[in-house]
Coordinates of C-alpha atoms in Angstrom, one line a residue:
M2 CA -6.2 -10.4 30.9
S3 CA -2.7 -11.8 30.3
R4 CA -0.4 -9.7 28.3
L5 CA 2.4 -11.1 26.1
P6 CA 5.7 -9.2 25.7
R7 CA 5.7 -6.7 22.9
F8 CA 6.7 -8.1 19.5
V9 CA 6.5 -11.7 20.6
L10 CA 4.4 -12.6 17.6
L11 CA 6.5 -11.0 15.0
P12 CA 8.4 -14.0 13.7
L13 CA 5.1 -15.9 13.3
L14 CA 3.5 -13.0 11.5
A15 CA 6.5 -12.7 9.2
G16 CA 5.8 -16.0 7.8
S17 CA 7.3 -19.2 8.8
A18 CA 7.7 -22.1 11.0
L19 CA 4.2 -22.9 11.7
L20 CA 3.1 -22.7 8.1
A21 CA 3.4 -25.7 5.8
A22 CA 4.0 -23.5 2.8
D23 CA 4.6 -19.8 2.4
Y24 CA 6.3 -17.2 0.2
P25 CA 9.8 -18.5 -0.8
F26 CA 11.2 -15.1 -0.1
Q27 CA 10.5 -14.0 3.4
P28 CA 10.2 -10.2 4.3
V29 CA 12.2 -8.9 7.2
P30 CA 9.5 -7.6 9.6
F31 CA 9.1 -3.8 9.7
T32 CA 9.7 -3.9 13.5
A33 CA 13.3 -5.2 12.8
V34 CA 14.1 -2.1 10.7
R35 CA 13.8 1.6 11.4
V36 CA 14.6 4.7 9.4
T37 CA 17.1 6.9 11.1
G38 CA 17.1 10.0 9.0
G39 CA 16.4 11.5 5.6
F40 CA 13.4 11.4 3.3
W41 CA 11.4 8.5 4.9
Q42 CA 12.2 9.3 8.4
E43 CA 10.8 12.8 7.9
K44 CA 7.7 11.3 6.3
Q45 CA 7.2 8.7 9.1
E46 CA 7.7 11.3 11.8
V47 CA 5.0 13.6 10.3
N48 CA 2.8 10.5 10.1
R49 CA 3.4 9.6 13.7
A50 CA 3.1 13.1 15.2
V51 CA 0.5 14.6 12.9
T52 CA -1.4 12.2 10.6
V53 CA -2.2 9.5 13.1
P54 CA -3.7 11.8 15.8
F55 CA -5.4 13.9 13.1
A56 CA -7.0 10.8 11.5
M57 CA -8.1 9.5 14.9
K58 CA -9.6 12.8 15.7
Q59 CA -11.4 12.9 12.4
C60 CA -12.9 9.4 13.1
E61 CA -14.2 10.7 16.3
E62 CA -15.6 14.0 15.0
S63 CA -17.1 12.6 11.9
G64 CA -19.2 10.1 13.8
R65 CA -17.4 7.0 12.7
L66 CA -16.8 5.9 16.3
K67 CA -20.3 6.9 17.3
N68 CA -21.7 4.4 14.8
F69 CA -20.3 1.6 17.1
D70 CA -21.8 3.3 20.2
L71 CA -25.2 3.6 18.5
A72 CA -25.1 0.0 17.3
A73 CA -24.4 -1.1 20.9
E74 CA -27.2 1.1 22.1
V75 CA -29.7 -0.5 19.8
M76 CA -28.8 -4.0 21.0
R77 CA -29.0 -2.9 24.6
R78 CA -32.4 -1.3 24.3
R79 CA -33.9 -4.1 22.2
A80 CA -32.6 -6.6 24.7
A81 CA -34.3 -4.6 27.5
G82 CA -37.6 -4.8 25.7
E83 CA -37.8 -2.0 23.1
K84 CA -38.3 -4.5 20.3
D85 CA -38.8 -1.9 17.6
F86 CA -36.0 0.5 18.6
Q87 CA -33.5 1.3 15.8
I88 CA -31.4 4.3 14.7
K89 CA -31.0 5.5 11.2
P90 CA -27.2 5.4 10.5
P91 CA -25.9 9.0 10.8
T92 CA -22.8 8.8 8.6
I93 CA -22.8 8.4 4.9
Y94 CA -21.4 5.0 3.9
P95 CA -21.8 1.4 5.1
F96 CA -18.0 1.0 5.0
D97 CA -17.4 3.9 7.4
D98 CA -16.4 1.3 10.1
T99 CA -13.3 0.5 8.1
D100 CA -11.8 4.0 8.6
A101 CA -11.7 3.3 12.3
Y102 CA -10.1 -0.1 11.7
K103 CA -7.4 1.3 9.4
A104 CA -6.7 4.0 11.9
I105 CA -6.2 1.4 14.6
E106 CA -4.0 -0.6 12.3
G107 CA -1.8 2.4 11.5
A108 CA -1.6 3.5 15.1
S109 CA -0.7 0.0 16.1
Y110 CA 2.2 0.0 13.7
V111 CA 3.3 3.3 15.2
L112 CA 3.1 1.7 18.7
S113 CA 5.2 -1.3 17.4
M114 CA 8.0 1.1 16.6
Q115 CA 7.6 3.6 19.5
P116 CA 5.7 2.8 22.7
D117 CA 3.1 5.5 23.5
P118 CA 1.0 4.8 26.6
A119 CA -1.5 7.5 25.9
L120 CA -2.1 6.3 22.3
E121 CA -2.4 2.7 23.6
R122 CA -5.1 3.8 26.1
Q123 CA -6.9 5.6 23.4
L124 CA -6.9 2.5 21.2
D125 CA -8.1 0.4 24.1
G126 CA -11.0 2.7 24.5
W127 CA -11.9 2.4 20.8
I128 CA -11.6 -1.3 20.8
A129 CA -14.0 -1.6 23.8
R130 CA -16.5 0.5 21.8
I131 CA -16.1 -1.7 18.8
A132 CA -16.5 -4.9 20.8
A133 CA -19.7 -3.6 22.3
A134 CA -21.1 -3.2 18.8
Q135 CA -20.6 -6.9 17.9
E136 CA -23.7 -9.0 17.8
P137 CA -23.8 -12.2 19.9
D138 CA -23.1 -14.5 17.0
G139 CA -20.1 -12.4 15.9
Y140 CA -21.7 -10.2 13.2
L141 CA -20.1 -6.7 13.2
Y142 CA -21.5 -4.2 10.8
T143 CA -22.9 -1.1 12.4
F144 CA -25.2 0.0 9.5
R145 CA -27.3 -3.1 9.9
T146 CA -27.1 -3.4 13.7
M147 CA -28.2 0.2 14.1
H148 CA -31.2 -0.4 11.9
P149 CA -32.0 -4.1 12.0
D150 CA -35.6 -4.3 10.9
S151 CA -35.2 -2.8 7.4
P152 CA -32.1 -1.7 5.5
G153 CA -30.8 1.6 6.9
H154 CA -29.0 2.3 3.6
N155 CA -30.0 1.4 0.0
W156 CA -26.7 -0.5 -0.4
V157 CA -27.6 -2.8 2.5
G158 CA -29.7 -5.9 1.8
Q159 CA -32.7 -7.1 3.8
N160 CA -30.7 -10.1 4.9
R161 CA -27.1 -10.4 5.9
W162 CA -24.6 -10.7 3.0
D163 CA -27.3 -10.5 0.2
L164 CA -25.9 -7.4 -1.3
D165 CA -22.2 -7.9 -0.5
P166 CA -21.3 -8.9 -4.1
K167 CA -22.6 -5.4 -5.0
L168 CA -22.2 -2.6 -2.5
S169 CA -22.9 -3.5 1.1
H170 CA -19.2 -4.0 2.0
E171 CA -19.9 -6.3 4.9
L172 CA -17.0 -8.6 4.0
Y173 CA -14.8 -5.6 3.2
D174 CA -15.4 -4.3 6.7
A175 CA -14.5 -7.7 8.1
G176 CA -11.2 -7.7 6.1
H177 CA -10.0 -4.4 7.5
L178 CA -11.2 -5.5 11.0
Y179 CA -8.9 -8.5 10.8
E180 CA -5.9 -6.5 9.7
A181 CA -6.5 -4.1 12.6
G182 CA -6.9 -6.9 15.1
V183 CA -3.7 -8.6 14.0
A184 CA -1.8 -5.4 14.0
Y185 CA -2.9 -4.5 17.6
F186 CA -2.2 -8.0 18.8
Q187 CA 1.2 -7.7 17.1
A188 CA 2.0 -4.4 18.8
T189 CA 0.7 -5.0 22.3
G190 CA 0.0 -8.7 22.9
K191 CA -3.5 -7.8 23.8
R192 CA -6.2 -10.1 22.5
T193 CA -9.2 -7.8 22.8
L194 CA -9.6 -6.9 19.1
L195 CA -8.2 -10.2 17.9
D196 CA -10.9 -12.0 19.8
V197 CA -13.5 -9.8 18.1
C198 CA -12.0 -10.8 14.8
L199 CA -12.0 -14.5 15.5
K200 CA -15.6 -14.4 16.7
N201 CA -16.5 -12.7 13.4
A202 CA -14.5 -15.2 11.4
E203 CA -16.3 -18.1 13.2
L204 CA -19.5 -16.6 11.8
L205 CA -18.1 -16.4 8.3
W206 CA -17.0 -20.0 8.6
H207 CA -20.5 -21.0 9.8
D208 CA -22.1 -19.2 6.8
F209 CA -19.6 -19.9 4.1
G210 CA -17.1 -22.5 5.2
D211 CA -18.9 -25.5 3.7
G212 CA -18.9 -23.8 0.3
K213 CA -22.6 -24.3 -0.2
R214 CA -23.3 -20.5 -0.3
R215 CA -21.2 -19.1 -3.2
L216 CA -20.7 -15.4 -2.6
A217 CA -18.0 -13.2 -4.1
P218 CA -17.1 -10.2 -2.0
G219 CA -18.0 -7.0 -3.8
H220 CA -15.0 -5.2 -2.5
E221 CA -12.0 -7.4 -1.9
I222 CA -9.7 -7.4 1.1
V223 CA -11.3 -10.0 3.4
E224 CA -9.1 -12.5 1.6
M225 CA -5.8 -10.9 2.8
G226 CA -7.4 -10.3 6.2
L227 CA -8.2 -14.0 6.6
V228 CA -4.7 -14.9 5.6
K229 CA -3.4 -12.7 8.4
L230 CA -5.7 -14.5 10.9
Y231 CA -4.3 -17.8 9.6
R232 CA -0.7 -16.6 10.1
V233 CA -1.5 -15.7 13.8
T234 CA -3.5 -18.8 14.7
G235 CA -2.4 -21.5 12.3
D236 CA -6.1 -22.3 11.9
Q237 CA -6.4 -23.7 8.4
R238 CA -10.1 -22.7 8.2
W239 CA -9.2 -19.0 7.6
L240 CA -6.9 -19.9 4.7
K241 CA -9.6 -22.2 3.3
L242 CA -12.2 -19.4 3.6
A243 CA -10.0 -17.0 1.8
K244 CA -9.8 -19.5 -1.1
I245 CA -13.5 -20.1 -1.0
F246 CA -14.1 -16.3 -1.5
L247 CA -11.6 -16.2 -4.3
D248 CA -13.1 -19.2 -6.1
A249 CA -16.6 -17.8 -5.9
R250 CA -15.7 -15.1 -8.4
G251 CA -17.1 -15.4 -11.9
P252 CA -17.8 -16.4 -14.6
G253 CA -20.3 -14.0 -16.2
G254 CA -20.5 -11.3 -13.5
D255 CA -19.6 -7.6 -13.5
P256 CA -16.0 -6.7 -14.5
Y257 CA -16.3 -3.7 -12.2
N258 CA -16.1 -6.1 -9.2
Q259 CA -13.7 -8.5 -11.0
Q260 CA -16.5 -11.1 -11.2
H261 CA -16.5 -11.5 -15.0
K262 CA -14.3 -14.6 -14.9
L263 CA -13.0 -17.2 -12.5
V264 CA -10.0 -15.7 -10.8
V265 CA -7.7 -18.3 -12.4
D266 CA -8.9 -17.3 -15.8
Q267 CA -8.5 -13.5 -15.4
D268 CA -5.6 -12.1 -17.5
E269 CA -6.0 -8.3 -17.4
A270 CA -6.6 -5.6 -14.8
V271 CA -10.2 -4.4 -15.0
G272 CA -12.8 -2.6 -13.0
H273 CA -12.4 -0.7 -9.7
A274 CA -8.6 -0.4 -9.3
V275 CA -8.5 -0.7 -5.5
R276 CA -10.7 -3.8 -5.4
A277 CA -8.7 -5.3 -8.3
N278 CA -5.3 -4.8 -6.6
Y279 CA -6.6 -6.1 -3.3
L280 CA -7.9 -9.2 -5.2
Y281 CA -4.5 -9.8 -6.8
G282 CA -2.7 -9.4 -3.5
G283 CA -5.1 -12.0 -2.0
M284 CA -4.5 -14.3 -4.9
A285 CA -0.8 -14.0 -4.3
D286 CA -1.2 -14.9 -0.6
V287 CA -3.3 -18.0 -1.4
A288 CA -0.9 -19.0 -4.2
A289 CA 2.0 -18.9 -1.7
L290 CA 0.3 -20.7 1.1
T291 CA -1.5 -23.4 -0.9
G292 CA 1.0 -23.9 -3.7
D293 CA -1.7 -23.5 -6.3
E294 CA 0.2 -22.4 -9.4
R295 CA -3.0 -21.3 -11.2
Y296 CA -3.3 -18.2 -9.0
F297 CA 0.2 -17.1 -9.7
Q298 CA -0.1 -17.6 -13.4
A299 CA -3.2 -15.5 -13.5
I300 CA -1.7 -12.6 -11.5
R301 CA 1.5 -12.8 -13.5
K302 CA -0.5 -12.2 -16.7
I303 CA -2.5 -9.4 -15.0
W304 CA 0.7 -7.7 -13.8
E305 CA 2.1 -7.8 -17.3
N306 CA -1.0 -6.1 -18.5
V307 CA -0.6 -3.3 -15.9
A308 CA 3.1 -2.9 -16.4
T309 CA 2.9 -2.8 -20.2
K310 CA -0.3 -0.9 -20.8
K311 CA -2.0 0.6 -17.7
L312 CA 0.7 2.1 -15.4
Y313 CA 1.2 5.9 -15.0
L314 CA 4.7 7.3 -14.9
T315 CA 4.1 8.2 -11.2
G316 CA 3.3 4.5 -10.4
G317 CA -0.4 5.3 -10.1
V318 CA -3.2 3.1 -11.5
G319 CA -6.9 3.4 -12.2
A320 CA -7.2 6.0 -14.9
L321 CA -10.9 6.5 -14.9
A322 CA -12.8 8.7 -12.4
K323 CA -16.0 6.9 -13.4
G324 CA -15.9 3.7 -11.4
E325 CA -12.4 4.6 -10.0
A326 CA -11.4 2.0 -12.5
Y327 CA -8.7 0.7 -14.8
G328 CA -9.2 1.9 -18.3
A329 CA -8.5 0.3 -21.6
D330 CA -5.0 -0.6 -22.7
Y331 CA -2.9 2.6 -23.0
E332 CA -5.8 4.7 -21.8
L333 CA -3.8 7.0 -19.5
P334 CA -5.2 10.5 -19.7
A335 CA -3.2 13.3 -18.0
D336 CA -6.0 14.1 -15.6
G337 CA -6.4 10.4 -14.7
Y338 CA -7.9 9.4 -11.4
N339 CA -5.1 7.3 -9.7
E340 CA -6.7 6.9 -6.3
T341 CA -4.3 6.9 -3.4
C342 CA -5.8 3.6 -2.1
A343 CA -5.1 2.0 -5.5
A344 CA -1.4 3.0 -5.1
V345 CA -1.3 1.5 -1.6
A346 CA -2.9 -1.7 -3.0
L347 CA -0.5 -1.8 -6.0
M348 CA 2.5 -1.6 -3.6
M349 CA 1.1 -4.5 -1.5
W350 CA 0.5 -6.6 -4.7
N351 CA 4.0 -5.8 -6.2
H352 CA 5.7 -6.7 -2.9
R353 CA 3.9 -10.0 -2.9
M354 CA 4.9 -10.7 -6.5
F355 CA 8.5 -10.2 -5.4
L356 CA 8.1 -12.6 -2.5
L357 CA 6.8 -15.2 -4.9
T358 CA 9.5 -14.8 -7.5
G359 CA 12.5 -12.9 -6.2
D360 CA 12.4 -10.6 -9.2
A361 CA 13.4 -7.0 -8.7
K362 CA 11.1 -5.6 -11.4
Y363 CA 8.3 -5.8 -8.9
M364 CA 10.2 -3.7 -6.4
D365 CA 11.0 -1.3 -9.2
V366 CA 7.3 -0.6 -9.6
F367 CA 6.9 -0.5 -5.8
E368 CA 9.7 2.1 -5.5
R369 CA 8.2 4.2 -8.3
T370 CA 4.8 4.2 -6.7
A371 CA 6.2 4.9 -3.2
F372 CA 8.2 8.0 -4.2
N373 CA 5.5 9.4 -6.4
G374 CA 1.9 8.3 -6.7
F375 CA 1.7 7.1 -3.1
I376 CA 3.3 9.8 -1.0
S377 CA 1.6 12.5 -3.1
G378 CA -1.6 11.5 -1.3
V379 CA -0.6 13.4 1.9
S380 CA 0.5 17.0 2.3
V381 CA 3.9 18.0 3.6
S382 CA 2.1 19.1 6.8
G383 CA 0.5 15.6 7.2
D384 CA -3.1 16.8 7.6
R385 CA -4.3 17.3 4.0
F386 CA -5.0 14.6 1.5
F387 CA -5.6 13.6 -2.1
Y388 CA -8.1 11.0 -3.1
P389 CA -7.1 11.1 -6.8
N390 CA -3.6 11.9 -8.0
P391 CA -3.8 13.2 -11.5
L392 CA -0.8 14.2 -13.6
A393 CA -2.3 17.5 -14.7
Y394 CA -4.6 20.0 -12.9
D395 CA -6.2 23.2 -14.1
G396 CA -6.0 24.9 -10.7
K397 CA -9.7 25.1 -10.0
A398 CA -11.5 21.8 -10.6
K399 CA -13.2 20.2 -7.5
N400 CA -11.8 16.8 -8.5
N401 CA -10.8 15.7 -5.0
H402 CA -14.2 14.3 -3.9
G403 CA -15.8 17.6 -4.1
H404 CA -12.7 19.6 -3.0
A405 CA -10.4 21.8 -5.1
G406 CA -7.0 20.9 -3.9
R407 CA -6.0 18.8 -0.9
A408 CA -8.7 18.2 1.7
P409 CA -8.6 17.6 5.4
W410 CA -11.0 14.7 5.3
F411 CA -13.6 13.1 3.1
G412 CA -17.1 11.7 3.3
C413 CA -15.6 8.6 1.8
A414 CA -12.4 8.7 3.8
C415 CA -10.6 5.4 2.9
C416 CA -7.5 7.0 1.6
P417 CA -6.0 9.0 4.6
P418 CA -5.9 6.0 7.0
N419 CA -4.8 3.7 4.3
L420 CA -1.8 5.9 3.6
M421 CA -1.2 6.2 7.3
R422 CA -1.0 2.5 7.9
T423 CA 1.3 1.9 4.9
L424 CA 3.7 4.7 5.7
A425 CA 4.0 3.5 9.3
S426 CA 5.0 0.0 8.2
L427 CA 7.1 0.9 5.2
T428 CA 10.3 -0.6 6.6
G429 CA 8.8 -4.1 6.2
Y430 CA 9.5 -3.7 2.5
F431 CA 13.3 -3.0 2.8
Y432 CA 14.8 -6.5 3.0
A433 CA 14.0 -10.1 2.4
V434 CA 15.7 -13.5 3.0
R435 CA 15.7 -16.8 1.2
D436 CA 17.9 -19.6 2.5
D437 CA 21.4 -18.2 2.7
A438 CA 20.6 -15.0 0.6
L439 CA 19.8 -11.6 1.9
Y440 CA 18.0 -9.2 -0.5
V441 CA 18.3 -5.4 -0.3
N442 CA 15.2 -4.0 -2.0
F443 CA 14.8 -0.4 -0.8
Y444 CA 17.2 2.4 -0.1
A445 CA 16.8 4.8 2.9
Q446 CA 18.8 6.0 5.8
S447 CA 18.1 3.2 8.3
E448 CA 19.3 0.4 10.5
G449 CA 18.0 -3.0 11.1
E450 CA 18.6 -6.7 11.6
A451 CA 17.9 -9.8 9.6
K452 CA 18.7 -13.5 10.2
V453 CA 20.3 -15.2 7.3
A454 CA 22.3 -18.5 7.2
G455 CA 21.6 -18.9 10.9
T456 CA 23.3 -15.6 11.8
V457 CA 21.9 -12.3 12.9
V458 CA 23.1 -9.6 10.6
K459 CA 23.0 -5.9 11.4
L460 CA 22.4 -3.7 8.4
V461 CA 23.0 0.1 8.4
Q462 CA 22.2 2.2 5.4
T463 CA 23.8 5.7 5.2
T464 CA 22.4 7.6 2.3
G465 CA 20.6 10.8 1.2
Y466 CA 18.4 8.8 -1.3
P467 CA 16.5 9.8 -3.3
W468 CA 18.3 13.2 -3.5
S469 CA 21.7 11.5 -3.5
G470 CA 22.5 8.2 -5.3
K471 CA 25.3 7.3 -2.9
V472 CA 24.4 4.5 -0.6
Q473 CA 26.7 2.9 2.0
L474 CA 25.5 -0.4 3.4
A475 CA 27.3 -1.6 6.5
V476 CA 26.9 -5.4 6.9
S477 CA 27.8 -6.8 10.3
P478 CA 27.0 -10.4 11.2
A479 CA 27.1 -11.4 14.8
A480 CA 29.8 -13.8 13.9
P481 CA 31.7 -14.3 10.5
A482 CA 29.3 -16.1 8.2
N483 CA 29.0 -17.2 4.6
F484 CA 25.9 -15.9 2.8
T485 CA 25.0 -14.1 -0.4
L486 CA 24.0 -10.4 -0.4
K487 CA 21.8 -9.5 -3.3
V488 CA 21.5 -5.8 -4.0
R489 CA 18.7 -4.5 -6.2
I490 CA 20.0 -2.2 -9.0
P491 CA 16.9 0.0 -9.6
G492 CA 15.4 -0.1 -13.1
W493 CA 15.9 3.7 -13.5
V494 CA 19.7 3.2 -13.0
R495 CA 19.7 0.6 -15.8
G496 CA 17.8 2.8 -18.2
R497 CA 14.2 1.5 -17.6
P498 CA 11.6 3.8 -16.1
V499 CA 9.3 0.8 -15.8
P500 CA 9.7 -2.9 -16.6
S501 CA 8.3 -2.6 -20.1
D502 CA 8.3 -0.3 -23.1
L503 CA 5.5 1.9 -21.7
Y504 CA 8.0 4.7 -21.0
A505 CA 11.5 5.4 -22.1
Y506 CA 14.4 7.7 -21.4
Q507 CA 15.5 10.0 -24.3
P508 CA 18.4 9.7 -24.8
N509 CA 19.3 6.7 -22.7
P510 CA 23.0 6.5 -22.0
D511 CA 24.7 4.1 -19.6
L512 CA 24.8 5.8 -16.3
G513 CA 28.0 4.2 -15.3
W514 CA 27.0 3.2 -11.7
K515 CA 29.7 2.0 -9.4
M516 CA 30.2 -0.3 -6.5
E517 CA 32.9 -0.8 -3.9
L518 CA 33.3 -3.4 -1.2
N519 CA 35.5 -2.4 1.6
G520 CA 37.0 0.3 -0.6
E521 CA 37.8 -2.0 -3.5
P522 CA 36.0 -1.4 -6.8
M523 CA 33.7 -4.3 -7.7
A524 CA 32.5 -5.3 -11.2
G525 CA 28.8 -5.7 -10.4
V526 CA 27.0 -7.9 -12.9
V527 CA 23.2 -7.6 -12.8
D528 CA 21.5 -10.9 -13.0
A529 CA 18.3 -11.7 -14.9
H530 CA 16.3 -10.8 -11.8
G531 CA 17.8 -7.3 -11.3
Y532 CA 20.3 -8.0 -8.6
V533 CA 24.1 -7.9 -8.1
S534 CA 25.2 -10.8 -5.9
F535 CA 28.1 -10.9 -3.4
N536 CA 28.7 -14.4 -2.2
R537 CA 31.4 -14.4 0.5
R538 CA 32.3 -14.7 4.1
W539 CA 30.9 -11.6 5.7
Q540 CA 32.2 -10.1 9.0
A541 CA 31.6 -7.1 11.2
G542 CA 32.9 -3.9 9.6
D543 CA 32.2 -4.9 5.9
R544 CA 30.9 -2.1 3.9
L545 CA 29.3 -2.0 0.4
E546 CA 29.2 1.3 -1.3
M547 CA 27.0 2.1 -4.3
D548 CA 27.0 5.1 -6.4
F549 CA 24.0 5.6 -8.7
P550 CA 24.4 8.7 -10.8
L551 CA 21.4 11.0 -10.8
P552 CA 21.3 12.9 -14.0
V553 CA 18.0 14.5 -15.0
R554 CA 16.3 12.1 -17.5
T555 CA 13.8 13.1 -20.2
V556 CA 11.0 10.6 -20.4
T557 CA 8.7 9.9 -23.3
G558 CA 5.6 7.7 -23.4
N559 CA 4.8 4.8 -25.7
E560 CA 3.3 6.1 -29.0
K561 CA 0.2 4.2 -28.2
I562 CA -0.5 6.5 -25.2
A563 CA -2.5 9.3 -26.9
A564 CA -2.2 11.6 -23.8
T565 CA 1.7 11.7 -23.9
R566 CA 2.3 11.7 -27.6
G567 CA 4.7 14.5 -28.6
Q568 CA 5.3 15.3 -24.9
V569 CA 8.0 14.8 -22.4
A570 CA 8.4 14.5 -18.6
F571 CA 11.4 14.7 -16.3
E572 CA 12.8 12.4 -13.6
R573 CA 15.8 12.4 -11.4
G574 CA 16.5 9.1 -9.8
P575 CA 13.1 7.5 -8.7
V576 CA 11.4 10.9 -8.4
V577 CA 9.1 12.3 -11.1
Y578 CA 8.9 16.1 -11.5
C579 CA 6.1 18.4 -12.3
F580 CA 5.6 22.1 -13.2
E581 CA 3.4 24.1 -10.9
Q582 CA 2.2 27.7 -11.2
P583 CA 3.4 29.0 -7.8
D584 CA 6.9 28.9 -9.5
Q585 CA 5.9 30.3 -12.8
A586 CA 3.2 30.1 -15.5
I587 CA 3.1 26.5 -16.8
P588 CA 5.5 26.5 -19.8
A589 CA 3.8 26.1 -23.2
A590 CA 6.4 23.7 -24.3
V591 CA 10.0 22.6 -23.7
S592 CA 12.8 22.5 -26.3
A593 CA 14.3 19.2 -27.4
A594 CA 17.5 19.9 -25.6
P595 CA 16.7 22.3 -22.7
Q596 CA 19.4 23.6 -20.3
I597 CA 18.8 21.7 -17.1
S598 CA 20.3 22.3 -13.7
V599 CA 19.7 20.8 -10.2
E600 CA 19.2 22.8 -7.0
N601 CA 18.8 21.6 -3.5
R602 CA 16.1 23.6 -1.6
P603 CA 16.0 22.7 2.1
D604 CA 13.7 25.7 2.7
L605 CA 11.1 24.5 0.2
L606 CA 8.2 22.0 0.7
G607 CA 9.9 20.3 3.6
G608 CA 13.3 20.1 1.8
V609 CA 13.4 19.0 -1.8
T610 CA 15.7 19.0 -4.8
V611 CA 14.2 21.1 -7.7
L612 CA 15.1 21.2 -11.4
K613 CA 15.6 24.2 -13.6
V614 CA 14.4 23.1 -17.1
G615 CA 15.0 25.8 -19.7
G616 CA 14.6 28.4 -17.0
A617 CA 11.4 26.9 -15.5
T618 CA 11.3 25.4 -12.1
A619 CA 10.1 21.8 -11.6
I620 CA 9.3 20.4 -8.2
P621 CA 8.9 16.7 -7.2
Y622 CA 5.4 15.5 -8.2
F623 CA 4.6 14.3 -4.7
A624 CA 4.9 17.8 -3.3
W625 CA 2.4 19.6 -5.6
N626 CA -0.5 21.5 -4.2
N627 CA 1.1 22.4 -0.9
R628 CA 1.2 26.1 -1.7
G629 CA -2.4 26.8 -2.6
L630 CA -4.5 26.1 -5.7
A631 CA -2.6 26.4 -9.0
P632 CA -2.3 24.6 -12.3
M633 CA 0.1 21.7 -12.5
T634 CA 1.4 19.3 -15.1
V635 CA 3.9 16.5 -15.4
W636 CA 4.0 16.3 -19.2
L637 CA 4.9 19.2 -21.5
P638 CA 4.8 19.4 -25.3
Q639 CA 8.2 19.2 -26.8
R640 CA 9.0 21.7 -29.6

């Protein structure tokens, strides 16, 4: 098999020349940027060294990889004459295949950043087992292939696809397969898994491409997966198929699956939060690539509904444990569900909204989720996980899919590998380019390269963010060049916890942030989209310095949120804090003007900054439940 040089496909995957239309703001690929220290480097290193091998081991030990072996065995034995041979699926859920796919995707992103021959050989072995389980016409769904004569699970229909609009997850499996296949091709140049994907996609085109069979996937993500195949191949069928699946939704179906209305008529976030957010991300992709304004207008309205009425302070979404779903407007109970996968999908959707509009408010939500409701999903050690991420816990409830506290794995294990793949590719969200403008969207100790105005520009961030608000950005074009640098001024700096009145700082003084360019103070004016622009001739050695003060902020919720009425929470920079019993009994209340101090604790929870609020210790929310079971809360009554 021929092998392409590593990374050869990255420019194509980032968007671009082969595509007639695309996002107006193009992300700088994650392989062009790497973290070099600080908060995210520590998290990525734990992910690489602990979480990735741990998740892969769990996929092996839990039988998820064995499902592919058993499916292949059934096909072999039936082909050899045992016409009635079948095997009852040994694992729990028909979507268990996707845990292996997401693990491959995350491991591929790790390979893209740091070659690892042993890991690559392991993935090659996995991919061979997956390919062996694919049926001759391209169908790949182990729960049916293992037990082909009758449904092997009550979620699986008698015929292919029949129950996908409900619970079979056949197309959901395909979507994660495509994302894994593209990621592995991107990392290694090997086509083995990509060819499996394309064979499967050919089957989908055969069954659905003419539009005669109208079927709305019950759990969205195949739409985004198909778009990735389109980006790799340039084959318009995959984009058309993504649109066919979107347009098959509604009207009159179940809001739980977002099938209650045509997608272009939907205007609020409803139903299962992960499915919903994947749907909105897929709609953004199709809006960008087809130019269909209706998709954008719909997701813009839905986003407004989330940002103004359904977003937790931690950036989590999906308040209801029943159905893992969005609740009603302002229904944000302290013990809300907030699935880790919903946070991942929310980040993907918000980044796509930025790529459509160039508005920093979407990256503000992205940042809030990343530092709080997303990274809370994995322990400091990297091998214990949260499925839900509530803002209050009694210290004993088995609310984590039957576990009290963080768990090493789950019967329904979608969250750990989802977190793994997102963390491994996080640097793909740092920068973006449009024409002769370079956008700085995310702050972390890092270095990278972007091409703007025809010139390669090296970017080096030196910062202790989020524990420090000082950021130095070295901007070094290969040759002097005229372009505009657009720097996001985070919403929290400008006095807005979120881009709405859902939460507010009390009091809310001007923080007096500062900027200097090459040592000269600059009067930065924030534009309507949340950026300060520097339009000039840049040359090697130019340095922009930002100083975002980090006072502790007292946060209140909108009066319409019953759960936060009369209560306050505390933030410092983008980090939300909580009170946990290992430090002291949970305070009964906090005064209206408590004495607050800040303390750096390199010895605690992997190195964090803690708050002393009226004598009580508050730790970053993302780090809770790393010291055993104990009560925790983000919000406290104010006396």
